[in-house]
Coordinates of C-alpha atoms in Angstrom, one line a residue:
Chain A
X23 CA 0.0 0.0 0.0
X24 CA 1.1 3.2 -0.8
X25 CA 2.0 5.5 2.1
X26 CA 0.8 8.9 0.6
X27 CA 1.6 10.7 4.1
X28 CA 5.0 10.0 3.7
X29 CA 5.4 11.4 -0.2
X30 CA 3.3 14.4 0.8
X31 CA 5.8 15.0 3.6
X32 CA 8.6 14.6 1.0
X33 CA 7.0 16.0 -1.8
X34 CA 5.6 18.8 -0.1
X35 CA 8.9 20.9 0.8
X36 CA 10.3 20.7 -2.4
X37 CA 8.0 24.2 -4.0
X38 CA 7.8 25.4 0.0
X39 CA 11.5 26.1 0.1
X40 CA 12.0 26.6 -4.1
X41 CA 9.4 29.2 -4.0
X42 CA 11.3 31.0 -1.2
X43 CA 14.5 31.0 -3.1
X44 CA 12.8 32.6 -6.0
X45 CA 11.2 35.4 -4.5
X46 CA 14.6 35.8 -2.8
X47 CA 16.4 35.3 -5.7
X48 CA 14.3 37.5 -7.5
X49 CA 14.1 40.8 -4.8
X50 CA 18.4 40.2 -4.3
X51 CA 18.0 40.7 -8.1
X52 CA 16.1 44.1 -8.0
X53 CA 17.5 44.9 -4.6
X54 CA 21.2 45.2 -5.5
X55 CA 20.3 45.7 -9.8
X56 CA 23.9 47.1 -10.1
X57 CA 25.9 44.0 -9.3
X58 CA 27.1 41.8 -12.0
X59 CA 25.3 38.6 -11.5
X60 CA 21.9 39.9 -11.6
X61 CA 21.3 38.3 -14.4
X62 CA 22.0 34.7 -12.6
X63 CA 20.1 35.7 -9.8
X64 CA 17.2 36.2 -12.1
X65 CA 17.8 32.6 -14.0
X66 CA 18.1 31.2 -10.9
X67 CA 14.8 32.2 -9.8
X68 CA 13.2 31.4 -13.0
X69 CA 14.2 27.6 -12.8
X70 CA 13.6 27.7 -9.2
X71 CA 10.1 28.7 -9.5
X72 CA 9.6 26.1 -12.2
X73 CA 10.7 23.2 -10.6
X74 CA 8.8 24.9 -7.8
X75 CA 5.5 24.6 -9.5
X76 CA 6.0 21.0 -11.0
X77 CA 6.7 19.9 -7.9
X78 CA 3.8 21.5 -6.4
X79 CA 1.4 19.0 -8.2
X80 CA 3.6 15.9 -6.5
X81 CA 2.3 17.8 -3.3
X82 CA -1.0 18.4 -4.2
X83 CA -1.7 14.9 -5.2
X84 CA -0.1 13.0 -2.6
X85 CA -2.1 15.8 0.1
X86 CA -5.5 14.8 -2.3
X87 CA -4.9 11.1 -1.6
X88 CA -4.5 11.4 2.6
X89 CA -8.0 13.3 2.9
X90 CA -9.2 11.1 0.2
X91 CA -10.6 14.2 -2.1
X92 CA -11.5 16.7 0.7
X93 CA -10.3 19.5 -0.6
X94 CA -11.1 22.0 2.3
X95 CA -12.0 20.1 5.8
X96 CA -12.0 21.2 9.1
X97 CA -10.3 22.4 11.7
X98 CA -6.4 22.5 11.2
X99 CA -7.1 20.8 7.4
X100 CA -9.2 23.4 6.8
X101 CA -6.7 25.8 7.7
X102 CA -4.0 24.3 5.8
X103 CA -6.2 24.2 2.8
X104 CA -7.1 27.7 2.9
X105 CA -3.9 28.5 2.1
X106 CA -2.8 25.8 0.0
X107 CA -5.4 26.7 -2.8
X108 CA -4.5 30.4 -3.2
X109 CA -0.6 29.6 -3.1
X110 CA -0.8 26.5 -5.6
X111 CA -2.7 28.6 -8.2
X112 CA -0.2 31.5 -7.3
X113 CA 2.7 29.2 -8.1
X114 CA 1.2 27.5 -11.2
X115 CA 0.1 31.0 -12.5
X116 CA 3.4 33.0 -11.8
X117 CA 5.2 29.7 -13.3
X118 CA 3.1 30.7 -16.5
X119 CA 3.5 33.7 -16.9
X120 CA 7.3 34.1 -16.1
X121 CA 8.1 31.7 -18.5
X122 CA 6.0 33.2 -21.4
X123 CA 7.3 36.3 -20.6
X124 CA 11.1 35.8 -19.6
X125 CA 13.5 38.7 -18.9
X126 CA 10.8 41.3 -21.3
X127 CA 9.2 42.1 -18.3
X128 CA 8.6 45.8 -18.3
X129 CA 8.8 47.4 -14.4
X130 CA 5.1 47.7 -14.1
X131 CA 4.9 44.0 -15.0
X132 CA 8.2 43.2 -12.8
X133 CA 6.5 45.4 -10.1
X134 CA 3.2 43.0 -10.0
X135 CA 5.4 39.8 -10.3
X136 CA 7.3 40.1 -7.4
X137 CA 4.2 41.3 -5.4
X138 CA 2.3 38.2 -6.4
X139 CA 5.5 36.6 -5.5
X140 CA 5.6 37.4 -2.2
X141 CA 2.0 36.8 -1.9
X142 CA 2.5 33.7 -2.7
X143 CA 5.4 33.1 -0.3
X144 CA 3.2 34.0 2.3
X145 CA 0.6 31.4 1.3
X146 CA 2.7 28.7 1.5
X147 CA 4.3 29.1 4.3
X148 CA 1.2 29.4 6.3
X149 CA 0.0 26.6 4.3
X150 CA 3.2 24.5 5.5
X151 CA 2.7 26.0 8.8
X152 CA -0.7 24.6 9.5
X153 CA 0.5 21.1 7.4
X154 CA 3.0 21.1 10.4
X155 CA 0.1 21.8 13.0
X156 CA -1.5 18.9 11.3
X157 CA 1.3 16.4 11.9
X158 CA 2.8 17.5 15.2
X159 CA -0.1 20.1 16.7
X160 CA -1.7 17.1 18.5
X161 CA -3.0 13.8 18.7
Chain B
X5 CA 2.2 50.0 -18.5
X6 CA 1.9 46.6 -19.0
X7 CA 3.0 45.5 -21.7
X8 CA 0.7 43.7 -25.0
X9 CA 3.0 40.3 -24.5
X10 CA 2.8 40.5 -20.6
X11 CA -1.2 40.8 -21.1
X12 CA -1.3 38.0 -22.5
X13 CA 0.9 36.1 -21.0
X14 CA -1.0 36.7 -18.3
X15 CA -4.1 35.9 -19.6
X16 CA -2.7 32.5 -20.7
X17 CA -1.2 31.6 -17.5
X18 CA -4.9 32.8 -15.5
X19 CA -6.9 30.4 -18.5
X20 CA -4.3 27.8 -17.7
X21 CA -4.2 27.8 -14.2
X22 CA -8.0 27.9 -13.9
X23 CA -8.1 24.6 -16.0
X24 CA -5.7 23.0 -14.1
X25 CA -7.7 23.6 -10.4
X26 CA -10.7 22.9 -11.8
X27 CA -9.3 19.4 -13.3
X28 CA -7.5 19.6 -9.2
X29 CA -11.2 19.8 -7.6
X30 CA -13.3 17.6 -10.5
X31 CA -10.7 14.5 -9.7
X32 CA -10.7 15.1 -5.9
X33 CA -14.6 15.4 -6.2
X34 CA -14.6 12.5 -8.0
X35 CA -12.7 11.1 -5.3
X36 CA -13.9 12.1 -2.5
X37 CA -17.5 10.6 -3.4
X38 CA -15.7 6.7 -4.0
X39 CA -14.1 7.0 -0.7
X40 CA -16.8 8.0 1.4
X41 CA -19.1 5.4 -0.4
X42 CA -16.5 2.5 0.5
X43 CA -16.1 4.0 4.1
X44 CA -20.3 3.9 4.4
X45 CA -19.9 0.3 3.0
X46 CA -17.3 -0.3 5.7
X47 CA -18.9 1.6 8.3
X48 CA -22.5 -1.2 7.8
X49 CA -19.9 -3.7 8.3
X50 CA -18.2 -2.6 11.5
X51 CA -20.7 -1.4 13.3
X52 CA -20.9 -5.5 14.7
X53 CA -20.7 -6.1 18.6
X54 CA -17.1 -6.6 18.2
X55 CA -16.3 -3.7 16.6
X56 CA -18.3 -1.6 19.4
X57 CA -15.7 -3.4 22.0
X58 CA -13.1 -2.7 20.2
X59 CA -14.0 1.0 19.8
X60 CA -14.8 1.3 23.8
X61 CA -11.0 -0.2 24.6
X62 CA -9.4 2.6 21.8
X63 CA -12.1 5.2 24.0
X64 CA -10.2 4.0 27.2
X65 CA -6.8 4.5 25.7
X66 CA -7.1 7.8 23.9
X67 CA -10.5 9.5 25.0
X68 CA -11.8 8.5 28.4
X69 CA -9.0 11.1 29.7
X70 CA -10.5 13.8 28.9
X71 CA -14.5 12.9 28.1
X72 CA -14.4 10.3 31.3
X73 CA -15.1 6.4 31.8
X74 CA -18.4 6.1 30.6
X75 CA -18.1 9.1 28.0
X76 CA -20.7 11.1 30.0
X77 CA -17.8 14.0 30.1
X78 CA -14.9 15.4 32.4
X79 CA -12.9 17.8 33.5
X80 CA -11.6 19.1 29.7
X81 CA -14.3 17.2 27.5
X82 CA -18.1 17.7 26.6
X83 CA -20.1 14.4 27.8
X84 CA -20.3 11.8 24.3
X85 CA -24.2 10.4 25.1
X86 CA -26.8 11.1 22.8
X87 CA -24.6 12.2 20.3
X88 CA -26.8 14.3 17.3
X89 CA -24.2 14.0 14.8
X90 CA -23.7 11.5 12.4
X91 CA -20.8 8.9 12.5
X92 CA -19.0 10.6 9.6
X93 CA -18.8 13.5 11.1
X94 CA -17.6 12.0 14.5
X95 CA -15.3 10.3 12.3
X96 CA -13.9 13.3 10.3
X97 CA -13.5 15.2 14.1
X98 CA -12.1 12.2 15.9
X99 CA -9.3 12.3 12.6
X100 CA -8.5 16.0 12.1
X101 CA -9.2 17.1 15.8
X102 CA -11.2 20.7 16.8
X103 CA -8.4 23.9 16.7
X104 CA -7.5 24.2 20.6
X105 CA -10.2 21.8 22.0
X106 CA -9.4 18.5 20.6
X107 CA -6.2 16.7 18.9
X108 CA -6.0 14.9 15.7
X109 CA -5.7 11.5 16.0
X110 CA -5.2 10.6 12.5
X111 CA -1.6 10.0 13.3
X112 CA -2.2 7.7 15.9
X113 CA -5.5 6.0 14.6
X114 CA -6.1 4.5 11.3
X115 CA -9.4 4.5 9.7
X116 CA -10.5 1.4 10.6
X117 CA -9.9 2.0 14.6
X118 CA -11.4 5.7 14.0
X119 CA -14.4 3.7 12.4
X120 CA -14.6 1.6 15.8
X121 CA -14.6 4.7 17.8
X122 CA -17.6 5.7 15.8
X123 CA -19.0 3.1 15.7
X124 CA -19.1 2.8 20.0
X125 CA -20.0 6.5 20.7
X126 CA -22.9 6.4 18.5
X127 CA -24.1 3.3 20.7
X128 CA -24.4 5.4 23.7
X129 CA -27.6 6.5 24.8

């Protein structure tokens, strides 16, 4: 038998901590846009984010298969789903559009990129927060 | 401004992402409805005497603590008798827990023994 908790728990950290490293990735690159690797920063982000959100569906299956299709829940899972949702499409989306649009972002578009970013940052670590309430919060 | 590529860029990566939770929640719908219709066939079968033991000795063990011997409450749980709610949903809070009232057991339990527990609290009268 499958153990699906224990390839969501591996699958699971893989876009929590890629995602982070984009967004940081990606505000180093803006932050300190006179340095000469900038540009690296900004591929480094890209393929971060990428893997990011293919790993995100390894996450969001294995999570689908330990409620058995309860996609929101109560309690704790419901908690953890509330922010699982927004941050999953965030991630796909963002994944999307960065790679349609590569480095001819204008500033405007930069601008609203790295806000949904962190956005999205903020989603999944509260929705890796409350996945760790779920696990060690009790019981 | 935005610009004309990153509109639609963005419009492609909305469509596409739309697509793909929708596919996300059909499938886990889809799901969702198998399992709990194999846990309700489940559920006709272990409601038997035996199972109702077995659900009282996992009550002892993990629950009698807290909701007392004979269920009918103490010091940090509500009384279990006459119980309105079905055994799904004693089920589903017995697994994920209440947020700062009740632990998860889902870790501890599996669904079969959650299914017991069920099974003996909706005996009590």
């Amino acid at each position: 038998m499958i153990q699906w908790d224990q390839i969501h728990g591996a699958t699971t950290h893989f876009p929590i901590a890629l995602l982070l490293f984009s967004t940081g990735c990606d505000l180093c690159a803006v932050a300190f846009w006179k340095i000469a690797f900038t540009r690296e920063l900004r591929l480094a982000s890209f393929y971060s984010l990428a893997i990011a959100a293919v790993s995100s569906f390894g996450a969001v299956l294995s999570g689908i298969m330990i409620t058995k299709g309860d996609v929101w829940g109560q309690g704790t899972l419901g908690w953890h789903h509330r922010f699982v949702w927004p941050a999953f499409a965030l991630i796909v989306g963002l994944a999307i559009w960065r790679l349609l649009v590569r480095e001819r972002s204008s500033r405007v578009g930069l601008s609203c990129y790295l806000a949904l970013m962190l956005i999205a940052s903020g989603t999944i670590a509260a929705a890796g927060y409350w996945g760790g309430e779920l696990i060690l919060g009790g019981g | 401004m935005f610009d004309a590529h990153e509109i639609k860029a963005a419009i492609a990566a909305l469509i596409v992402t739309v697509v793909i939770l929708g596919v996300t929640f059909a499938g886990a719908a889809l799901f969702h409805q198998y399992s709990k219709q194999q846990k309700e066939v489940a559920s006709s079968a272990k409601s038997s005497p035996d199972a109702v033991a077995q659900g009282r000795a996992i009550f002892f063990k993990s629950c009698a603590h807290c909701h007392g011997d004979d269920a009918d409450g103490g010091e940090d749980g509500p009384s279990l008798h006459k119980l309105t709610i079905s055994a799904s949903h004693i089920r589903t809070l017995v697994t994920y827990g209440m947020k700062d009232q009740m632990p998860s057991f889902s870790k501890k339990y599996n669904d079969a023994d959650i299914e017991k527990i069920a099974a003996y609290l909706k005996t009590l009268k």
